[in-house]
N, CA, C and O atoms as a DFTB+ gen file, in Angstrom:
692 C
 N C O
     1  1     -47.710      11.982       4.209
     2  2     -46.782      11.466       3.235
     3  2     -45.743      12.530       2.928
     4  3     -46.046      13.609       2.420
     5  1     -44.604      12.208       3.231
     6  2     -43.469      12.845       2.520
     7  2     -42.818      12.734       1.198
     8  3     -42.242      11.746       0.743
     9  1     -43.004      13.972       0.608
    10  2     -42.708      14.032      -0.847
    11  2     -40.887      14.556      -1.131
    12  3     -40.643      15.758      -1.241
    13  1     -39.815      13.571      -1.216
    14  2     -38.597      13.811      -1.481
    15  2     -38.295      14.409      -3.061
    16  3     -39.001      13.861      -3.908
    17  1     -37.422      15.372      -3.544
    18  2     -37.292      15.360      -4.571
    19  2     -38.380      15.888      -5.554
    20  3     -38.189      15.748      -6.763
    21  1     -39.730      16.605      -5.002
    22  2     -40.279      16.474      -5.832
    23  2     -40.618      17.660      -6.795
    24  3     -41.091      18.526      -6.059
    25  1     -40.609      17.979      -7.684
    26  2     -40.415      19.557      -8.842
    27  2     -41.665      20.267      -8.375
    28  3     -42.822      19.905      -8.161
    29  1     -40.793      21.787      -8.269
    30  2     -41.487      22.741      -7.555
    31  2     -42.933      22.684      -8.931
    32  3     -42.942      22.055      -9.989
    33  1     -43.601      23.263      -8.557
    34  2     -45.129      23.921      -9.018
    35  2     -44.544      24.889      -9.812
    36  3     -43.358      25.200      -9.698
    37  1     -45.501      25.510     -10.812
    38  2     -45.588      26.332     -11.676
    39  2     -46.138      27.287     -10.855
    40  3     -46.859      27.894     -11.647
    41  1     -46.309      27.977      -9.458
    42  2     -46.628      28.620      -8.628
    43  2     -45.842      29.435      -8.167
    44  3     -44.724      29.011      -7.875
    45  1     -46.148      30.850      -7.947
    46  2     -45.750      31.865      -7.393
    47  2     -46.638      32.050      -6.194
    48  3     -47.661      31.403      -5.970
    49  1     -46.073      33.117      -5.366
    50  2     -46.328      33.903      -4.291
    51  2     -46.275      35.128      -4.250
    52  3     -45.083      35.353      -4.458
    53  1     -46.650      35.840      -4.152
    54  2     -46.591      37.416      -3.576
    55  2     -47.037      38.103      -2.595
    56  3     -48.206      38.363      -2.312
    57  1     -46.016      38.417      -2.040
    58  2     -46.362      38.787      -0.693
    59  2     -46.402      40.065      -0.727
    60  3     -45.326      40.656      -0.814
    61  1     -47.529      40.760      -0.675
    62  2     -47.571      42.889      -0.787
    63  2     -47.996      43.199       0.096
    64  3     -49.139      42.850       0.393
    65  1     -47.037      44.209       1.110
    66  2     -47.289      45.410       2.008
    67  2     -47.352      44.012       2.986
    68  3     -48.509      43.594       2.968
    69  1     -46.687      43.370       3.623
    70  2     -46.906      42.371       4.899
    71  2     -46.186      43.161       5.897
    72  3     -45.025      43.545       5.749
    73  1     -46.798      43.350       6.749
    74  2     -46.179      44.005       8.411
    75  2     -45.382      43.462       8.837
    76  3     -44.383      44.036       9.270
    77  1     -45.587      41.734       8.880
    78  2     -45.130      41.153      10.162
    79  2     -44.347      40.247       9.195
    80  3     -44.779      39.715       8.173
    81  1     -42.354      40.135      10.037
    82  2     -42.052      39.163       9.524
    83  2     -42.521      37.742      10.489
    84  3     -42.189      36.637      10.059
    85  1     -43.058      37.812      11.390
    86  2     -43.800      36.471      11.824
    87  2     -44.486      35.827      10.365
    88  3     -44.088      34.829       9.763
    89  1     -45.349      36.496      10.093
    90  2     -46.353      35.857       8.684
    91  2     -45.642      35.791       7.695
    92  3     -46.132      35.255       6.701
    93  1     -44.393      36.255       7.635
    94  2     -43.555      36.374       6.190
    95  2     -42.689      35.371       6.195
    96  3     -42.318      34.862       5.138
    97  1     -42.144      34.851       7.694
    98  2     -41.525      33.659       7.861
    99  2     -42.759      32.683       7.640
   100  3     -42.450      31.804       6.835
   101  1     -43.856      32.585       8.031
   102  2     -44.437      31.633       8.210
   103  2     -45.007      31.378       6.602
   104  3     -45.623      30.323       6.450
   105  1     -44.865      32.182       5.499
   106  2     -45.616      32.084       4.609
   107  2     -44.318      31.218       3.838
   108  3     -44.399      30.239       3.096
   109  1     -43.224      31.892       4.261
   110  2     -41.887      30.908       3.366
   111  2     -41.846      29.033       3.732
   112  3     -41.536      28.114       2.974
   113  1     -42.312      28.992       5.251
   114  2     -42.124      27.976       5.472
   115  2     -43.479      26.956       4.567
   116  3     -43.188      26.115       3.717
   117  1     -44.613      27.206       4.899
   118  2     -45.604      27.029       3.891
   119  2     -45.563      26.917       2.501
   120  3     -46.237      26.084       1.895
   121  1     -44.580      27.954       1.799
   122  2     -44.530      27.745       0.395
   123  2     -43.732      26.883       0.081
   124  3     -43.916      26.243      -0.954
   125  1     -42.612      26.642       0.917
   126  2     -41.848      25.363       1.198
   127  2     -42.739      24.333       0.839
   128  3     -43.006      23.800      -0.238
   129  1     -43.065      24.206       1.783
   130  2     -44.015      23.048       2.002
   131  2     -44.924      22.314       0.677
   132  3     -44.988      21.113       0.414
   133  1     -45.565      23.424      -0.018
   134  2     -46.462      23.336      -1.151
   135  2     -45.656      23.202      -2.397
   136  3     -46.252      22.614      -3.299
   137  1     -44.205      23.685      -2.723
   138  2     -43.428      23.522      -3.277
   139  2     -43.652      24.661      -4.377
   140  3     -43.592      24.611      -5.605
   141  1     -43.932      25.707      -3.490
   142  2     -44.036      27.224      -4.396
   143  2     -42.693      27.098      -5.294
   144  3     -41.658      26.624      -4.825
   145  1     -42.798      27.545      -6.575
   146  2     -41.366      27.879      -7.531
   147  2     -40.706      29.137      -7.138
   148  3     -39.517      29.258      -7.431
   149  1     -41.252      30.002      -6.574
   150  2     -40.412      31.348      -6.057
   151  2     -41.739      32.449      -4.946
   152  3     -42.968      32.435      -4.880
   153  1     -41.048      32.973      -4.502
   154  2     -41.527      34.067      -3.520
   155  2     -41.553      35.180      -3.650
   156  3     -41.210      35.713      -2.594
   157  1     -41.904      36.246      -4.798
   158  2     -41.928      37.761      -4.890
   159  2     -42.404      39.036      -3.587
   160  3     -43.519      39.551      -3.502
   161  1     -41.447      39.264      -2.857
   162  2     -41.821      40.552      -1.673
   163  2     -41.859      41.613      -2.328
   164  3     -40.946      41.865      -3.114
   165  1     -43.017      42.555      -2.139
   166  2     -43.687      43.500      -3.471
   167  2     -44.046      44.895      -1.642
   168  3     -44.558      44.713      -0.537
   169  1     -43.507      45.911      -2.234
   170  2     -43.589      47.395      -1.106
   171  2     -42.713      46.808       0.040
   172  3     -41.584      46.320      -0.008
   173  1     -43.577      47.002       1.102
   174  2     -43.077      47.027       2.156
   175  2     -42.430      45.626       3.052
   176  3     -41.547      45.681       3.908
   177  1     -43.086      44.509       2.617
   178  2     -43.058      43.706       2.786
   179  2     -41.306      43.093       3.527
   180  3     -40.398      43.111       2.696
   181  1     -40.966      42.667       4.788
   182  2     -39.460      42.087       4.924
   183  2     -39.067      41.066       4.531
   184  3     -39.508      39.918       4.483
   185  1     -37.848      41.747       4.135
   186  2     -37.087      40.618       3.347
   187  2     -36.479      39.499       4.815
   188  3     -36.418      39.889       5.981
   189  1     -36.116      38.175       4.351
   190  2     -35.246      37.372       5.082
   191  2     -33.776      38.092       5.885
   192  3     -33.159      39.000       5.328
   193  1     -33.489      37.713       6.806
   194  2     -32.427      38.199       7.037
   195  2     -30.916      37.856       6.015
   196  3     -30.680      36.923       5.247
   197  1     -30.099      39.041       6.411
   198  2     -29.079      38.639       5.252
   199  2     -27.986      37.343       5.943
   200  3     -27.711      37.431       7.140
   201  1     -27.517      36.397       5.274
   202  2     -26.424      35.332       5.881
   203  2     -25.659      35.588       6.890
   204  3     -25.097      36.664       6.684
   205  1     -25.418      35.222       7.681
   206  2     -23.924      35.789       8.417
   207  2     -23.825      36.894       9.023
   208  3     -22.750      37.427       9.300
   209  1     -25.153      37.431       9.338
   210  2     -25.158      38.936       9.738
   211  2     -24.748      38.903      11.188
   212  3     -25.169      37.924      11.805
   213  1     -24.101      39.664      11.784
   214  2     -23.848      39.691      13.257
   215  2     -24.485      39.962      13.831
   216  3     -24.496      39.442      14.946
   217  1     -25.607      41.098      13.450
   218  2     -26.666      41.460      14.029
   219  2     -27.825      41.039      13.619
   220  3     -28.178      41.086      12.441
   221  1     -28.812      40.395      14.969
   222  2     -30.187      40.298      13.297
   223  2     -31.273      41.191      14.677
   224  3     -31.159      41.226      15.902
   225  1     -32.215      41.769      13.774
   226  2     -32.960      42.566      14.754
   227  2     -34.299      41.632      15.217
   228  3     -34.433      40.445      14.918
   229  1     -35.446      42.588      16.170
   230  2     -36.487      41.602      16.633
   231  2     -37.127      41.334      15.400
   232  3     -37.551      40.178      15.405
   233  1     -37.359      41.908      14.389
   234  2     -37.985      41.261      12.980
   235  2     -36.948      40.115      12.730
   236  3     -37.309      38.972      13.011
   237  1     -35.815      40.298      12.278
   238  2     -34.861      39.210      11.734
   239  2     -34.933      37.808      12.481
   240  3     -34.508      36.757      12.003
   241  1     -35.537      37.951      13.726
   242  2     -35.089      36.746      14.788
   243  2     -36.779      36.226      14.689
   244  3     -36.953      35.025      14.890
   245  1     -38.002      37.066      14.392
   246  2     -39.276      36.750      14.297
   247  2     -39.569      35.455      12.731
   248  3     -40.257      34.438      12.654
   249  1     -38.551      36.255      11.586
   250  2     -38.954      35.524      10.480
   251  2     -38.181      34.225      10.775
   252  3     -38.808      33.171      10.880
   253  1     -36.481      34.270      10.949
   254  2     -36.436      33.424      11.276
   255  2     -36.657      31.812      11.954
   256  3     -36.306      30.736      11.469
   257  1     -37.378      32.096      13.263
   258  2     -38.340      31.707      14.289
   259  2     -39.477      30.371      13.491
   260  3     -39.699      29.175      13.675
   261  1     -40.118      31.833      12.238
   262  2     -41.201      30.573      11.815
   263  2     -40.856      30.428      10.422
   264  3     -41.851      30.368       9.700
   265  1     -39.553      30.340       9.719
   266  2     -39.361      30.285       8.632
   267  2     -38.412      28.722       8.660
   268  3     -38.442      27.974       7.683
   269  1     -37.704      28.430       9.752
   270  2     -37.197      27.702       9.606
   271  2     -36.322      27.430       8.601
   272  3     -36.229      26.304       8.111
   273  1     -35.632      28.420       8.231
   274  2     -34.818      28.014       7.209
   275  2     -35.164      27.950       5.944
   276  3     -34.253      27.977       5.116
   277  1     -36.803      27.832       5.407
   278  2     -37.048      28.034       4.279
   279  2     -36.658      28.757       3.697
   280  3     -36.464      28.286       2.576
   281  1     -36.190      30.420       3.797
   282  2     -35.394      31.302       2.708
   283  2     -34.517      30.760       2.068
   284  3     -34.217      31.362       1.037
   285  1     -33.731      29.430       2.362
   286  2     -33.017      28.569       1.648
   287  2     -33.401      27.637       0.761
   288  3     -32.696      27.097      -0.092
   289  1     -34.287      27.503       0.938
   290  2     -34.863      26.164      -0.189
   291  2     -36.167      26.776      -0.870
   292  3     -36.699      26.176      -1.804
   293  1     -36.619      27.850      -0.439
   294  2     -37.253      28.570      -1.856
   295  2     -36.820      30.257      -2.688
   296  3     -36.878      31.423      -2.297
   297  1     -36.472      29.716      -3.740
   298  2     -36.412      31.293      -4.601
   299  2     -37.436      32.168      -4.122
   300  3     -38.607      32.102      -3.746
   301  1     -36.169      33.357      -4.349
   302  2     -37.064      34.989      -3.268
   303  2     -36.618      36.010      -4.170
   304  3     -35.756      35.770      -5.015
   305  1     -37.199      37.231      -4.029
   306  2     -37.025      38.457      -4.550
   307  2     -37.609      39.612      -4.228
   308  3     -38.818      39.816      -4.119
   309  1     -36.875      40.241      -4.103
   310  2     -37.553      41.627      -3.427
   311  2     -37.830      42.685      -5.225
   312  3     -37.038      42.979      -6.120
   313  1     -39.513      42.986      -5.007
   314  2     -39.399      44.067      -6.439
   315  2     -40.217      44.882      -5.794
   316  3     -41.419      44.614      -5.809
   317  1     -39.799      45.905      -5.176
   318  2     -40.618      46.960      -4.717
   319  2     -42.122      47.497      -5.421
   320  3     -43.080      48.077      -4.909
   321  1     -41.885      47.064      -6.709
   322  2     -43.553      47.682      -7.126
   323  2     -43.953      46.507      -7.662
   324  3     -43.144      45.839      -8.306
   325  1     -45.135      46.121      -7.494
   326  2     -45.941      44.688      -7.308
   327  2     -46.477      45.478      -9.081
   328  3     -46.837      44.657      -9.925
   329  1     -46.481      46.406      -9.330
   330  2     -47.226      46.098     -10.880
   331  2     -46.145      45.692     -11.502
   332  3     -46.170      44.533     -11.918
   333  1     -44.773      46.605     -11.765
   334  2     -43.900      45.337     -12.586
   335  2     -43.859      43.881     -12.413
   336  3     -43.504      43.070     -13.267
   337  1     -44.347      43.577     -10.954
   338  2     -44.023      42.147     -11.049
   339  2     -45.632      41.754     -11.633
   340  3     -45.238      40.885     -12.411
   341  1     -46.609      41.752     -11.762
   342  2     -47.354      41.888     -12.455
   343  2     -47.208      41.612     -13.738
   344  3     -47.241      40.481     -14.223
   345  1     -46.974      43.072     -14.573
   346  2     -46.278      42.549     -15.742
   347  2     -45.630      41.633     -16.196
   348  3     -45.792      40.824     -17.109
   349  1     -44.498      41.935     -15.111
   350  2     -43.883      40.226     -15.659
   351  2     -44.179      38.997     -15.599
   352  3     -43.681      38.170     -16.364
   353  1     -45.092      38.686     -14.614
   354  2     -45.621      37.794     -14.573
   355  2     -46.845      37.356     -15.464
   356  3     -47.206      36.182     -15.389
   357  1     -47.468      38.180     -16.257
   358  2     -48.705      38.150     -16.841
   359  2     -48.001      38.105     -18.290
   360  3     -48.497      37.377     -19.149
   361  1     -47.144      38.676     -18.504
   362  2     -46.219      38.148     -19.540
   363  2     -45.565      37.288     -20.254
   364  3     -45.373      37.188     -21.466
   365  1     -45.044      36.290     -18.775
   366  2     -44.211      35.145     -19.150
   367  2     -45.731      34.017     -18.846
   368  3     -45.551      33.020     -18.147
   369  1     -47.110      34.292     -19.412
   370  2     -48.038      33.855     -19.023
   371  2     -48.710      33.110     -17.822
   372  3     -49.438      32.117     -17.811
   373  1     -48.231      33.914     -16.803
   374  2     -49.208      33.194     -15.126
   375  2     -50.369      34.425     -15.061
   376  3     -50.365      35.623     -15.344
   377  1     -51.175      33.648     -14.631
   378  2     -52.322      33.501     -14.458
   379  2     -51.723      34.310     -12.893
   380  3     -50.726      34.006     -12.239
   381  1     -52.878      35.563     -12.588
   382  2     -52.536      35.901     -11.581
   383  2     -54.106      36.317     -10.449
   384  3     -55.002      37.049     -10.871
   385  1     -54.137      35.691      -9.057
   386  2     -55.062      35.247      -8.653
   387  2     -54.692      36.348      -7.604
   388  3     -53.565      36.838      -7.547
   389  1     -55.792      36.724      -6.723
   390  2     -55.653      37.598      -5.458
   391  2     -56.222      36.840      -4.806
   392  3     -57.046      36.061      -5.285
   393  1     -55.817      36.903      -3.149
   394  2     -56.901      36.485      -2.068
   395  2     -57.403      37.386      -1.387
   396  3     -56.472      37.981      -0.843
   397  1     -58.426      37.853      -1.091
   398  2     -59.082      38.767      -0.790
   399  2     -60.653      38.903      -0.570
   400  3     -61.200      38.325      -1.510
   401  1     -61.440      39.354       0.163
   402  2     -63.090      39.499       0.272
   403  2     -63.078      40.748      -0.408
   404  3     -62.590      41.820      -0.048
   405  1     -63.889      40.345      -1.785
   406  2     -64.072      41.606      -2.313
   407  2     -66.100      40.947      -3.477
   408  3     -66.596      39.893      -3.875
   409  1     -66.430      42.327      -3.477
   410  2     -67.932      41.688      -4.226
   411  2     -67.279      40.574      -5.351
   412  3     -67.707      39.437      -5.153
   413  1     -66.666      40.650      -6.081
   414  2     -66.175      39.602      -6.786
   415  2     -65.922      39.018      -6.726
   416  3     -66.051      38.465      -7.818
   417  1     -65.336      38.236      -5.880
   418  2     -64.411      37.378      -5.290
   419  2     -65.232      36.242      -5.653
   420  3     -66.364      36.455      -6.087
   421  1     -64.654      34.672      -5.489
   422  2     -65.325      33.530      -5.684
   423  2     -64.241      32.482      -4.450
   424  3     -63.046      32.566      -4.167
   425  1     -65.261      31.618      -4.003
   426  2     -64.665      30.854      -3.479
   427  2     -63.364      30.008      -4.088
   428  3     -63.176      29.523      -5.204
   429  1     -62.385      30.042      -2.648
   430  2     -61.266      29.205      -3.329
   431  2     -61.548      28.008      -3.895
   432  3     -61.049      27.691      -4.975
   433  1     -62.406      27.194      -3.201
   434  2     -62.847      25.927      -3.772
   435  2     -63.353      25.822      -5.108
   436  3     -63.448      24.726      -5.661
   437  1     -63.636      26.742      -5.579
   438  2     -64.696      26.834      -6.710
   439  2     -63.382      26.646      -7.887
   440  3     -63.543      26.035      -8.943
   441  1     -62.193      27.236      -7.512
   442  2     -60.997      27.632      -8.875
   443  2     -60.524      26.765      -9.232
   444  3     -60.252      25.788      -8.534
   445  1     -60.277      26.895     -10.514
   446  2     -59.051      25.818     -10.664
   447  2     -58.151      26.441     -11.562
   448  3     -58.397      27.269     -12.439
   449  1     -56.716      25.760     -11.110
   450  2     -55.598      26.804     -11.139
   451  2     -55.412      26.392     -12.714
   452  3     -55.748      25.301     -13.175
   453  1     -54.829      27.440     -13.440
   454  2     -54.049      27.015     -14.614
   455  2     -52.129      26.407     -14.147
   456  3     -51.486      26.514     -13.102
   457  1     -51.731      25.694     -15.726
   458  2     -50.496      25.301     -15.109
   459  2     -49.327      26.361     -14.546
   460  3     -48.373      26.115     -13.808
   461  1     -49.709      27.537     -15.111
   462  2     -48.586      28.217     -14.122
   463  2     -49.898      29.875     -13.744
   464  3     -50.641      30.651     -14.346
   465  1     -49.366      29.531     -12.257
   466  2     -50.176      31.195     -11.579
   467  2     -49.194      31.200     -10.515
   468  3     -48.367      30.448     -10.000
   469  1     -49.798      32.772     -10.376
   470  2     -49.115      33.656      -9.416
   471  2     -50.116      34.184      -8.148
   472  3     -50.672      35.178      -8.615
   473  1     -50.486      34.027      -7.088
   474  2     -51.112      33.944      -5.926
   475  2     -50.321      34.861      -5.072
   476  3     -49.312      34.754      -4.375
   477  1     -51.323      35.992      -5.448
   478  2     -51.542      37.738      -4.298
   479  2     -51.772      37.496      -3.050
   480  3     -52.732      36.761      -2.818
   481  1     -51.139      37.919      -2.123
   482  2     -51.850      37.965      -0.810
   483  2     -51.504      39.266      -0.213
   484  3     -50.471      39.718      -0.707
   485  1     -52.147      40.171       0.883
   486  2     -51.694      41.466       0.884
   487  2     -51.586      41.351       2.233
   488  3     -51.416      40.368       2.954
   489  1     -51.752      42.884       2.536
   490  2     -51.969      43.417       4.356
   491  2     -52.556      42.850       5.325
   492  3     -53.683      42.429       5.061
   493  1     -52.128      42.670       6.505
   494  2     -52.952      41.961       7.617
   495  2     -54.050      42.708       7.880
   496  3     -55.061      42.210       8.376
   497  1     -53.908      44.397       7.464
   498  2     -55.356      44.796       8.176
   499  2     -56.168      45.689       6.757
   500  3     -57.320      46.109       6.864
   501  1     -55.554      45.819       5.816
   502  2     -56.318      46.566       4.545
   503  2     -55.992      45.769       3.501
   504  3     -55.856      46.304       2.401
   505  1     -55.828      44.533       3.620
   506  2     -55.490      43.850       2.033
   507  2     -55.209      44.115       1.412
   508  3     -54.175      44.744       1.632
   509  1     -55.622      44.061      -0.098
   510  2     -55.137      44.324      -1.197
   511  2     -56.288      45.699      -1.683
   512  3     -57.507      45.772      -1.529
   513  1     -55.085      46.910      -2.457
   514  2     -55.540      48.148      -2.823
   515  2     -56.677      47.758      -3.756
   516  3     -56.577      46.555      -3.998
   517  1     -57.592      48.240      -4.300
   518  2     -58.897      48.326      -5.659
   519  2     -57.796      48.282      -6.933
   520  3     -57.810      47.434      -7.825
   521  1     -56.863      49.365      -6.814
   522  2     -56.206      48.864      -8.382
   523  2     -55.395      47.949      -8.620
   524  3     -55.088      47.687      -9.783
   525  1     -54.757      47.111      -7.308
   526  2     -54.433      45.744      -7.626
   527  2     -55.325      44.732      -8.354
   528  3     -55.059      44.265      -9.462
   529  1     -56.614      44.385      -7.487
   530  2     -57.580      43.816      -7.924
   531  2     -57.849      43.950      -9.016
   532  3     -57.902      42.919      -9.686
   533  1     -58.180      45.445      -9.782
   534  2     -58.682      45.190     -11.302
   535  2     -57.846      45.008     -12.280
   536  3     -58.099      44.979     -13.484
   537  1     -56.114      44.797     -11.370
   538  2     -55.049      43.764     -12.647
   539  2     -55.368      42.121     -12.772
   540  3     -54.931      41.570     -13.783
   541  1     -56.092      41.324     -11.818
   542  2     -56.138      40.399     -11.158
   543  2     -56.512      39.339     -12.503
   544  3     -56.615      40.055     -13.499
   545  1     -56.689      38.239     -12.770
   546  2     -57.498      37.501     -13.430
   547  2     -58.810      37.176     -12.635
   548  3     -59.967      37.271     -13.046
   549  1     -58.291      36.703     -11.199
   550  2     -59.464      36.015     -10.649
   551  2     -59.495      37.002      -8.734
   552  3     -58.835      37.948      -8.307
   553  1     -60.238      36.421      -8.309
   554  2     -60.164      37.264      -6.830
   555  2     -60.909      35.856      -6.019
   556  3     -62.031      35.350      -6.041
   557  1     -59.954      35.638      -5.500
   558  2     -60.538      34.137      -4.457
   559  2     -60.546      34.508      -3.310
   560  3     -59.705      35.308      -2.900
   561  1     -61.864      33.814      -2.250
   562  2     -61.594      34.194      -1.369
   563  2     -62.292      32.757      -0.292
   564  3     -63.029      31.895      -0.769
   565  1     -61.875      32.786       1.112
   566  2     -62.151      31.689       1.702
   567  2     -63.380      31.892       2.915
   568  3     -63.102      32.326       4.033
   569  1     -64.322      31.629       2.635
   570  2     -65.620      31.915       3.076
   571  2     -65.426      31.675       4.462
   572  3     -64.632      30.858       4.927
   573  1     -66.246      32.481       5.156
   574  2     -66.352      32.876       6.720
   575  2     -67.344      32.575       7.391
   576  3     -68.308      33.307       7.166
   577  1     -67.628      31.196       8.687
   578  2     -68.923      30.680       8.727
   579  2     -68.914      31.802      10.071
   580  3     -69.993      32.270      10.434
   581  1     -67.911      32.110      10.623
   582  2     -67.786      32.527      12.719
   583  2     -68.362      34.133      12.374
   584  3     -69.034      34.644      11.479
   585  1     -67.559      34.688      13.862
   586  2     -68.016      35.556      13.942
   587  2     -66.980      36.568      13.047
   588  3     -67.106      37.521      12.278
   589  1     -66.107      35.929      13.510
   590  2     -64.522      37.070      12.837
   591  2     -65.210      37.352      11.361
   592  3     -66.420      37.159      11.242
   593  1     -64.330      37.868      10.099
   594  2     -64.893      37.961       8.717
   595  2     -63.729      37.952       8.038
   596  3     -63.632      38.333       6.872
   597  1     -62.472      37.373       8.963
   598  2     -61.125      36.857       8.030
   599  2     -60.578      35.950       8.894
   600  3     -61.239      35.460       9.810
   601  1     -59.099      35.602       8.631
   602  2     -58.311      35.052       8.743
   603  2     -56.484      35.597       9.167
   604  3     -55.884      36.323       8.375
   605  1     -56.063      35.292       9.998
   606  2     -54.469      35.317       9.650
   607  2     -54.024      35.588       8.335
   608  3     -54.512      34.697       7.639
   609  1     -53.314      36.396       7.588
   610  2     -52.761      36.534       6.456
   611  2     -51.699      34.630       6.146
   612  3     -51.491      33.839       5.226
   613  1     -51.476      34.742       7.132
   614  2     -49.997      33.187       6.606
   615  2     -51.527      32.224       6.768
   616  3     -51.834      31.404       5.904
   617  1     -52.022      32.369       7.473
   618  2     -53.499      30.673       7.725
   619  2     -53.916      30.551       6.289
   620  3     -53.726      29.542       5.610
   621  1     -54.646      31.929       5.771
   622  2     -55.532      32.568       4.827
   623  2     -54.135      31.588       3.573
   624  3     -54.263      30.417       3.214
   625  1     -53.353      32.207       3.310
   626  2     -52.566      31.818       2.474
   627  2     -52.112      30.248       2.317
   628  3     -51.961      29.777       1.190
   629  1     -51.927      29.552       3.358
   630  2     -51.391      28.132       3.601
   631  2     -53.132      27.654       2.726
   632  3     -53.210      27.092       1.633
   633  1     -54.011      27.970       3.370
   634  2     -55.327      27.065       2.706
   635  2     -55.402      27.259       1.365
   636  3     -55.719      26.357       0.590
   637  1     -55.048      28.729       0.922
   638  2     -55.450      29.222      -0.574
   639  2     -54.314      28.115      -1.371
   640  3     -54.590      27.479      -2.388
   641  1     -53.155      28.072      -0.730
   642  2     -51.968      28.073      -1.922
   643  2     -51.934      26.252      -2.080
   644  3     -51.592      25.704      -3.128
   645  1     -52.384      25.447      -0.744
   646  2     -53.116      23.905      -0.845
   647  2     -53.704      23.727      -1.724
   648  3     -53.626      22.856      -2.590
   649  1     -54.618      24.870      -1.528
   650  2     -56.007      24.321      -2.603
   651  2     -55.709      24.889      -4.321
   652  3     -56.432      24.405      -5.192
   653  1     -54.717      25.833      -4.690
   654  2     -54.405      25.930      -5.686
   655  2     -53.444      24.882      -6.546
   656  3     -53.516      24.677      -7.758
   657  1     -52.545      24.288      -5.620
   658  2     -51.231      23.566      -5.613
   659  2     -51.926      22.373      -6.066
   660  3     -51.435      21.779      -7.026
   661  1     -53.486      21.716      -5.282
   662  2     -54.150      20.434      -5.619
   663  2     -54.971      20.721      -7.187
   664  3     -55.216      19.875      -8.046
   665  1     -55.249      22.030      -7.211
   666  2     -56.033      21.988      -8.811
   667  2     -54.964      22.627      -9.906
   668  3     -55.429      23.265     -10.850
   669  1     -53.774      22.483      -9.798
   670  2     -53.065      22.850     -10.770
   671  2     -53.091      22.392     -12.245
   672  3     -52.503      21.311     -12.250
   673  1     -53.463      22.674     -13.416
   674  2     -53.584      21.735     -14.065
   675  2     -54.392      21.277     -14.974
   676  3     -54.365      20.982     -16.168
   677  1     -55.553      21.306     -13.574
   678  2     -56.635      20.556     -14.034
   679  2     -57.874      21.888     -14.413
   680  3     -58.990      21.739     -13.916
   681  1     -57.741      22.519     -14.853
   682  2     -59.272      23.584     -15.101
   683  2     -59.721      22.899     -16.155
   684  3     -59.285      22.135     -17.016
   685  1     -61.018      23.549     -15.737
   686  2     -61.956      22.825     -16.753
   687  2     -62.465      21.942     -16.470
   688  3     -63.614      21.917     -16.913
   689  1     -62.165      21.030     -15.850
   690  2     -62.280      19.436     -15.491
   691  2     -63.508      19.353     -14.147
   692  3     -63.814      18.266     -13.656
């Protein structure tokens, strides 16, 4: 079913320390999709390419590739330190969730989102730092039946930010 017109989510993104703009395009196109309200790029993380550039490099032509154009139809921002955005976000009251395998962690299935959160996702190969986590409200994570013991950072994220996007709302319930 195609949803025309329909008002973004009380949902954020944050994308911290991402390597690859492959996953950074692919996470825009996804938040697209879910109807994320904005996209925060926190350290290292690449930004979209700039408009009109004459040059775009092998990153610029990678995000592109799987972004499809989403840098256009969702709000973005680059804030180099993920705790101000933190702050601000925990401020203007979102609820701020990590994805991550950590002893704490709880299944994604298990959460249910409040009406407005903000959804961490980190590094393809060291995730998210220990003192991110103990800013966190919650630490979700998406259980591992195989042999691997993760996921793709953009896969990992497309399932988390579904399953947050469907319990928005509703906690408690």
């Amino acid at each position: 079913m195609i949803m025309k017109d329909k008002e973004k989510t009380s949902c954020v993104l944050i994308l911290h320390n991402i390597r690859s703009a492959h996953n950074v395009g692919s996470m825009f196109r996804t938040a697209d999709g879910a109807g994320v309200e904005k996209i925060i790029l926190t350290g290292y993380t690449p930004v979209p390419p700039k408009k009109g550039a004459l040059y775009l490099s092998d990153a610029d032509k990678a995000f592109q590739k799987t972004a499809l154009g989403a840098e256009d139809s969702v709000s973005w921002e680059k804030e180099p330190s993920i705790g101000k955005a933190l702050v601000q976000l925990q401020a203007a009251g979102f609820a701020v969730v990590a994805l991550e395998q950590d002893t704490s962690s709880m299944s994604y299935r298990q959460y249910r989102a409040p009406s407005k959160i903000a959804l961490i996702v980190g590094n393809e190969v060291r995730g998210l730092d220990r003192k991110i986590l103990k800013r966190v409200d919650a630490i979700l994570e998406i259980p591992m039946y195989g042999k691997k013991n993760s996921l793709n950072v953009s896969v990992a994220c497309g399932i988390a930010l579904y399953q947050i996007i469907a319990t928005i709302g509703i906690e408690g319930q």
